[in-house]
Amino acid sequence: MSDLDEEYQLEYFHDEGFVRKECPSCGAHFWTRDEDRELCGEPPCADYEFIGEPGFDEEFSLEEMREQFLSFFEEHGHERIDPYPVAANRWRDDVLLTQASIYDFQPLVTSGQTPPPANPLTVSQPCIRMQDIDNVGKTGRHTMAFEMMAHHAFNAREDLEDPDQYAYQGEVYWKNETVEYCDTLLDELGADIEDVTYIEDPWVGGGNAGPAIEVIYRGLELATLVFMCMEQDPEGDYELKDGNTYSYMDTYIVDTGYGLERWTWMSQGTPTVYEAVYPEMIEFLKDNAGLEYTDDELALVNRAARLSGQLDIDDVDDVEAARDNIAEKLDVSTNRLRELVEPLEDIYAIADHSRTLAYMFGDGIVPSNVGTGYLARMVLRRTKRLCDNVGVDAPLDELVDMQADRLDYENRDTIRDIVRTEVEKYRETLERGGRQVERLASEYAEKGEPIPLDEVLELYDSQGIQPDMVEEIADDHGADVEIPDDFYSLVAARHGGEEAFEEEESIAEQEDRIAELPDTEKLFYEGPERTEFEAVVLDVVECEDGEGYDVVLDQTMFYPEGGGQPADVGTLSTDDVTVEVTDVQEIDGVVLHRTDEDPGKGEFVRGQIDGTRRKRLMQHHTATHIIGHAAREVLGDHVRQAGAQKGTESSRFDIRHYERISREEVKRIERVANEIVTDNLAVKQEWPHRQEAEEEHGFDLYQGGIPPGEELRLIHVAEDVQACAGTHVTRTGDIGTIKVLSTERVQDGVERLVFAAGDAAIEATQRTEDALYEAADTLDVSPQEVPETAERFFTEWKERGKQIEDLKEQLAEVRAQGGASEGEEVDLGDATAVIQRVDADMDELRATANALVEEGKVAVLGSGRDGATFVVAVPDGVDLNAGAVVSELAAKVGGGGGGPPDFAQGGGPETDKLDDALEEAPDVLRQLREA
């Protein structure tokens, strides 16, 4: 095995007089112009040296620094591109959130399948890193929401036999130029480049790797320069820090990341990055929370800020121990230090988290219990808890809106509405969850054991209970609980804070065999209304389970299952045989037709598709696009597809939305949808280059998933444009009509619209009318009078139910007053028990038992109405366990039962033994009293 030492021997370093050193504190190798330097310069090996002494000549705001960076690289031949959304799952299916600028170009550009939007390029990409959540506010430098300024160059080896296999050729620039750009930018901004260190730190991630350099200036990491040039390979020659081996790729990519917030902070020298990035909001929050500091206190806080880099949970095992060390250096008690800095840490985190939420909701993420929606909910609830802790009483939607305004989002009303709705949900959740925590704390206090971390994580997952709330309640109940410093990072990891989905297994059983076959020509795109065609059988593969054959044709009209649309069915015929096509699938461009018989390899076949089924599927698929468009028009632009399934009788369309869809909203969606149908608009398809399509229409193209390939098939229906591989009608009027049949919440944050189109819509409407007319006949009224009549009947039914309950209670009182005349009385010393058979339902038994208890008597009642049933009730102050009595009596009739000491019920199937059991009841009562 070898390492990457040689990769860092750059001509630029040698030409500029750099020397390579090893840090005696952390062991990292680094390059410096200062021959006398010993330490690498990065915390915890060094402190922040620029606080109060800015490292650049000028002070820049966030917006000014962004422009400085992008303009610099534009002047050096890079094209500026617009940033992508923070929801990376809009264009990728392997991650949830955008964590770096390179995410914009994975996997298609980085693999060489498609060209980049420019080469070289520069961008300032908003990112969210959930794994940093526990560091936010503490270290002075960590922000969960940040902008990664970057420049990228995409290169391919020049000695390739087939350079056209990749979407870009040759070298744009590589390591020397990349380091020189960074050095030059720092120099132009007035940095003391003698004080800059370049730390060697190989990078690995997502199956790729390469040498990387961290750029450190005055204790702060300003940039990371990654040189992605390797891929994971079991037989590779290079073993890296993740324990895997790697080999070099044909492509190699400059992947840089410059933290906009940190460069801004360096230019201002404020105590923390938060004052530099959120100056107005920090002041607002401090005023709102009533935080005031004397000059001496402020001086101490600022001194502590210089050392706060030592609180990074990724570098220290115990954050509180690290805080003790800081307090010792400042010659102050840890408690005093915490009194001063912890409220500020909460303020900083609130500002950062509000920006994170603005990014999430501004880019259309809707809170839910899964995926990006869960992560958004987690951040929101933590932010609300921090506000409560520090005494910020400004509404959370106002705080998020302040950041959304700064970020120029146009959907601010929706953002505020989402936040208000979520805060109310959280309040309701806390009321329920608090009681659960109390029970859990009591349970573990009795055991003398600490509450396990898994229980705390589950409380957060299921109830949204913050860990500090668990600590408070546990302390009140005498239970111990330990919350790790990285609690929220653990929660995020549970829900895919980085990775989103596992790769699905291929459905192919004979991949090697079909790999040699040419792609099937798909006729259904050019003539979706056609139902007949002719083709040649290229291959026939017998299924491994012996249940049919997979037939490969040179061309086909059969649509393979995909995008929520079921496969076509029909027949394939030769002169000798007709076989049934029951399913159609596509694997790597080859369409497999599942048949019941073998039509014969090399045969000429005539294909016949079930035309009625195809027409209905086309109507429903096009209607799905229209329903999605209508839902966005009515509910808001945040609405995105969460799933869809097309059918012949009805279809379902799941959307991400933060509240239930009202009946009035359903009617409006129907109106918008049917206006598009009656306008009889052309349904158009086109095949543009992927990047051209993304530039023109954005990532809402991928409502139904992310298709592969350099070209996309786009379907235009009115103003709706989507990448879609399904079959569609040629004009919206061909749909006929669209009817929403029902709505339901399938999970938190996801609403389902079930609808029907065309003939299916008419049939569904007729079924609803049939049910209405049947109800009208039963009620002997007109259909229009059914709602009023049903409401009247229901009201009368409820009133009669109340009358029956009143009569039962009156009867129970009469029985209770009858005493031994209707049952046996047993003297228990401090009370009297009434043992009585009452053949009534459970409600009447309970009422009778309660009436006897109100008179101070123990009630032992039995009923033979439905099996043998017992109810036992015991007044306060009587030493008798009702649950134990019921358990004994129920066993005598072949059953069981129990309950709390004051009221219990049970029974068994042997009704004929009920009287015998009641006769033995006095002995049961005495035995239990003596026990």
PDB file of C-alpha atoms in Angstrom, residues 71-172:
ATOM      1  CA  SER A  71     -16.085  38.556  -9.239  1.00  0.00           C
ATOM      2  CA  PHE A  72     -12.528  37.404  -8.543  1.00  0.00           C
ATOM      3  CA  PHE A  73     -13.124  34.063 -10.227  1.00  0.00           C
ATOM      4  CA  GLU A  74     -15.085  35.619 -13.078  1.00  0.00           C
ATOM      5  CA  GLU A  75     -12.040  37.794 -13.722  1.00  0.00           C
ATOM      6  CA  HIS A  76      -9.969  34.594 -13.808  1.00  0.00           C
ATOM      7  CA  GLY A  77     -12.007  32.886 -16.506  1.00  0.00           C
ATOM      8  CA  HIS A  78     -14.784  31.219 -14.497  1.00  0.00           C
ATOM      9  CA  GLU A  79     -18.479  31.474 -15.383  1.00  0.00           C
ATOM     10  CA  ARG A  80     -20.824  32.393 -12.535  1.00  0.00           C
ATOM     11  CA  ILE A  81     -23.844  30.060 -12.172  1.00  0.00           C
ATOM     12  CA  ASP A  82     -26.959  30.330 -10.031  1.00  0.00           C
ATOM     13  CA  PRO A  83     -27.089  28.273  -6.832  1.00  0.00           C
ATOM     14  CA  TYR A  84     -29.215  25.131  -6.506  1.00  0.00           C
ATOM     15  CA  PRO A  85     -31.908  24.539  -3.808  1.00  0.00           C
ATOM     16  CA  VAL A  86     -30.933  23.283  -0.338  1.00  0.00           C
ATOM     17  CA  ALA A  87     -33.180  20.259  -0.907  1.00  0.00           C
ATOM     18  CA  ALA A  88     -30.768  18.101  -2.895  1.00  0.00           C
ATOM     19  CA  ASN A  89     -33.381  15.351  -3.266  1.00  0.00           C
ATOM     20  CA  ARG A  90     -35.033  17.603  -5.847  1.00  0.00           C
ATOM     21  CA  TRP A  91     -32.431  16.438  -8.397  1.00  0.00           C
ATOM     22  CA  ARG A  92     -30.791  13.467  -6.607  1.00  0.00           C
ATOM     23  CA  ASP A  93     -32.188  10.318  -5.016  1.00  0.00           C
ATOM     24  CA  ASP A  94     -29.229   9.438  -2.772  1.00  0.00           C
ATOM     25  CA  VAL A  95     -29.115  12.422  -0.383  1.00  0.00           C
ATOM     26  CA  LEU A  96     -31.600  14.735   1.296  1.00  0.00           C
ATOM     27  CA  LEU A  97     -29.951  18.115   1.795  1.00  0.00           C
ATOM     28  CA  THR A  98     -27.288  20.029  -0.125  1.00  0.00           C
ATOM     29  CA  GLN A  99     -24.161  19.877   2.020  1.00  0.00           C
ATOM     30  CA  ALA A 100     -21.574  21.146  -0.461  1.00  0.00           C
ATOM     31  CA  SER A 101     -21.385  22.806  -3.863  1.00  0.00           C
ATOM     32  CA  ILE A 102     -20.186  19.552  -5.463  1.00  0.00           C
ATOM     33  CA  TYR A 103     -23.645  18.097  -4.668  1.00  0.00           C
ATOM     34  CA  ASP A 104     -24.932  20.252  -7.544  1.00  0.00           C
ATOM     35  CA  PHE A 105     -22.966  18.154 -10.018  1.00  0.00           C
ATOM     36  CA  GLN A 106     -23.255  14.644  -8.609  1.00  0.00           C
ATOM     37  CA  PRO A 107     -23.544  12.062  -9.916  1.00  0.00           C
ATOM     38  CA  LEU A 108     -24.035  12.863 -13.615  1.00  0.00           C
ATOM     39  CA  VAL A 109     -21.392  15.557 -14.121  1.00  0.00           C
ATOM     40  CA  THR A 110     -18.756  14.133 -11.783  1.00  0.00           C
ATOM     41  CA  SER A 111     -19.027  10.738 -13.497  1.00  0.00           C
ATOM     42  CA  GLY A 112     -18.616  12.362 -16.905  1.00  0.00           C
ATOM     43  CA  GLN A 113     -22.080  11.349 -18.144  1.00  0.00           C
ATOM     44  CA  THR A 114     -23.167  14.939 -18.740  1.00  0.00           C
ATOM     45  CA  PRO A 115     -21.192  18.165 -19.156  1.00  0.00           C
ATOM     46  CA  PRO A 116     -21.195  20.813 -16.401  1.00  0.00           C
ATOM     47  CA  PRO A 117     -23.172  24.025 -16.951  1.00  0.00           C
ATOM     48  CA  ALA A 118     -19.793  25.755 -17.420  1.00  0.00           C
ATOM     49  CA  ASN A 119     -16.162  24.700 -17.154  1.00  0.00           C
ATOM     50  CA  PRO A 120     -14.588  26.172 -15.109  1.00  0.00           C
ATOM     51  CA  LEU A 121     -17.394  27.678 -13.013  1.00  0.00           C
ATOM     52  CA  THR A 122     -17.944  29.542  -9.776  1.00  0.00           C
ATOM     53  CA  VAL A 123     -20.974  29.494  -7.466  1.00  0.00           C
ATOM     54  CA  SER A 124     -22.037  30.482  -3.969  1.00  0.00           C
ATOM     55  CA  GLN A 125     -24.172  27.530  -2.907  1.00  0.00           C
ATOM     56  CA  PRO A 126     -26.486  27.591   0.160  1.00  0.00           C
ATOM     57  CA  CYS A 127     -25.929  24.438   2.215  1.00  0.00           C
ATOM     58  CA  ILE A 128     -27.251  22.790   5.360  1.00  0.00           C
ATOM     59  CA  ARG A 129     -25.160  20.403   7.439  1.00  0.00           C
ATOM     60  CA  MET A 130     -27.243  18.732  10.124  1.00  0.00           C
ATOM     61  CA  GLN A 131     -24.161  17.059  11.619  1.00  0.00           C
ATOM     62  CA  ASP A 132     -22.966  20.505  12.786  1.00  0.00           C
ATOM     63  CA  ILE A 133     -26.148  21.270  14.740  1.00  0.00           C
ATOM     64  CA  ASP A 134     -24.682  20.577  18.185  1.00  0.00           C
ATOM     65  CA  ASN A 135     -21.680  22.840  17.548  1.00  0.00           C
ATOM     66  CA  VAL A 136     -23.788  25.823  16.480  1.00  0.00           C
ATOM     67  CA  GLY A 137     -23.508  28.675  18.987  1.00  0.00           C
ATOM     68  CA  LYS A 138     -20.736  27.058  21.015  1.00  0.00           C
ATOM     69  CA  THR A 139     -17.602  27.134  18.857  1.00  0.00           C
ATOM     70  CA  GLY A 140     -18.104  30.620  17.502  1.00  0.00           C
ATOM     71  CA  ARG A 141     -17.554  29.411  13.942  1.00  0.00           C
ATOM     72  CA  HIS A 142     -20.098  26.681  13.167  1.00  0.00           C
ATOM     73  CA  THR A 143     -23.269  27.475  11.268  1.00  0.00           C
ATOM     74  CA  MET A 144     -25.698  24.791  10.222  1.00  0.00           C
ATOM     75  CA  ALA A 145     -26.866  26.968   7.337  1.00  0.00           C
ATOM     76  CA  PHE A 146     -24.062  28.434   5.284  1.00  0.00           C
ATOM     77  CA  GLU A 147     -23.008  29.378   1.790  1.00  0.00           C
ATOM     78  CA  MET A 148     -20.193  27.424   0.225  1.00  0.00           C
ATOM     79  CA  MET A 149     -18.460  29.685  -2.232  1.00  0.00           C
ATOM     80  CA  ALA A 150     -16.655  27.510  -4.730  1.00  0.00           C
ATOM     81  CA  HIS A 151     -14.857  27.216  -8.018  1.00  0.00           C
ATOM     82  CA  HIS A 152     -14.875  23.940  -9.938  1.00  0.00           C
ATOM     83  CA  ALA A 153     -12.999  22.537 -12.898  1.00  0.00           C
ATOM     84  CA  PHE A 154     -13.886  19.212 -14.546  1.00  0.00           C
ATOM     85  CA  ASN A 155     -10.988  17.386 -16.187  1.00  0.00           C
ATOM     86  CA  ALA A 156     -10.476  14.127 -18.071  1.00  0.00           C
ATOM     87  CA  ARG A 157      -7.189  12.352 -18.745  1.00  0.00           C
ATOM     88  CA  GLU A 158      -5.706  13.320 -22.071  1.00  0.00           C
ATOM     89  CA  ASP A 159      -4.277   9.852 -22.833  1.00  0.00           C
ATOM     90  CA  LEU A 160      -7.641   8.062 -23.039  1.00  0.00           C
ATOM     91  CA  GLU A 161      -8.222   5.764 -26.016  1.00  0.00           C
ATOM     92  CA  ASP A 162     -11.769   7.064 -26.326  1.00  0.00           C
ATOM     93  CA  PRO A 163     -11.920  10.625 -24.951  1.00  0.00           C
ATOM     94  CA  ASP A 164     -15.494  11.023 -26.285  1.00  0.00           C
ATOM     95  CA  GLN A 165     -16.776   8.563 -23.699  1.00  0.00           C
ATOM     96  CA  TYR A 166     -16.922  11.476 -21.257  1.00  0.00           C
ATOM     97  CA  ALA A 167     -18.875  14.703 -21.592  1.00  0.00           C
ATOM     98  CA  TYR A 168     -15.748  16.828 -21.105  1.00  0.00           C
ATOM     99  CA  GLN A 169     -12.185  16.355 -22.383  1.00  0.00           C
ATOM    100  CA  GLY A 170      -8.708  17.417 -21.370  1.00  0.00           C
ATOM    101  CA  GLU A 171      -7.465  19.421 -18.405  1.00  0.00           C
ATOM    102  CA  VAL A 172      -8.790  22.857 -17.502  1.00  0.00           C
TER     103      VAL A 172
END
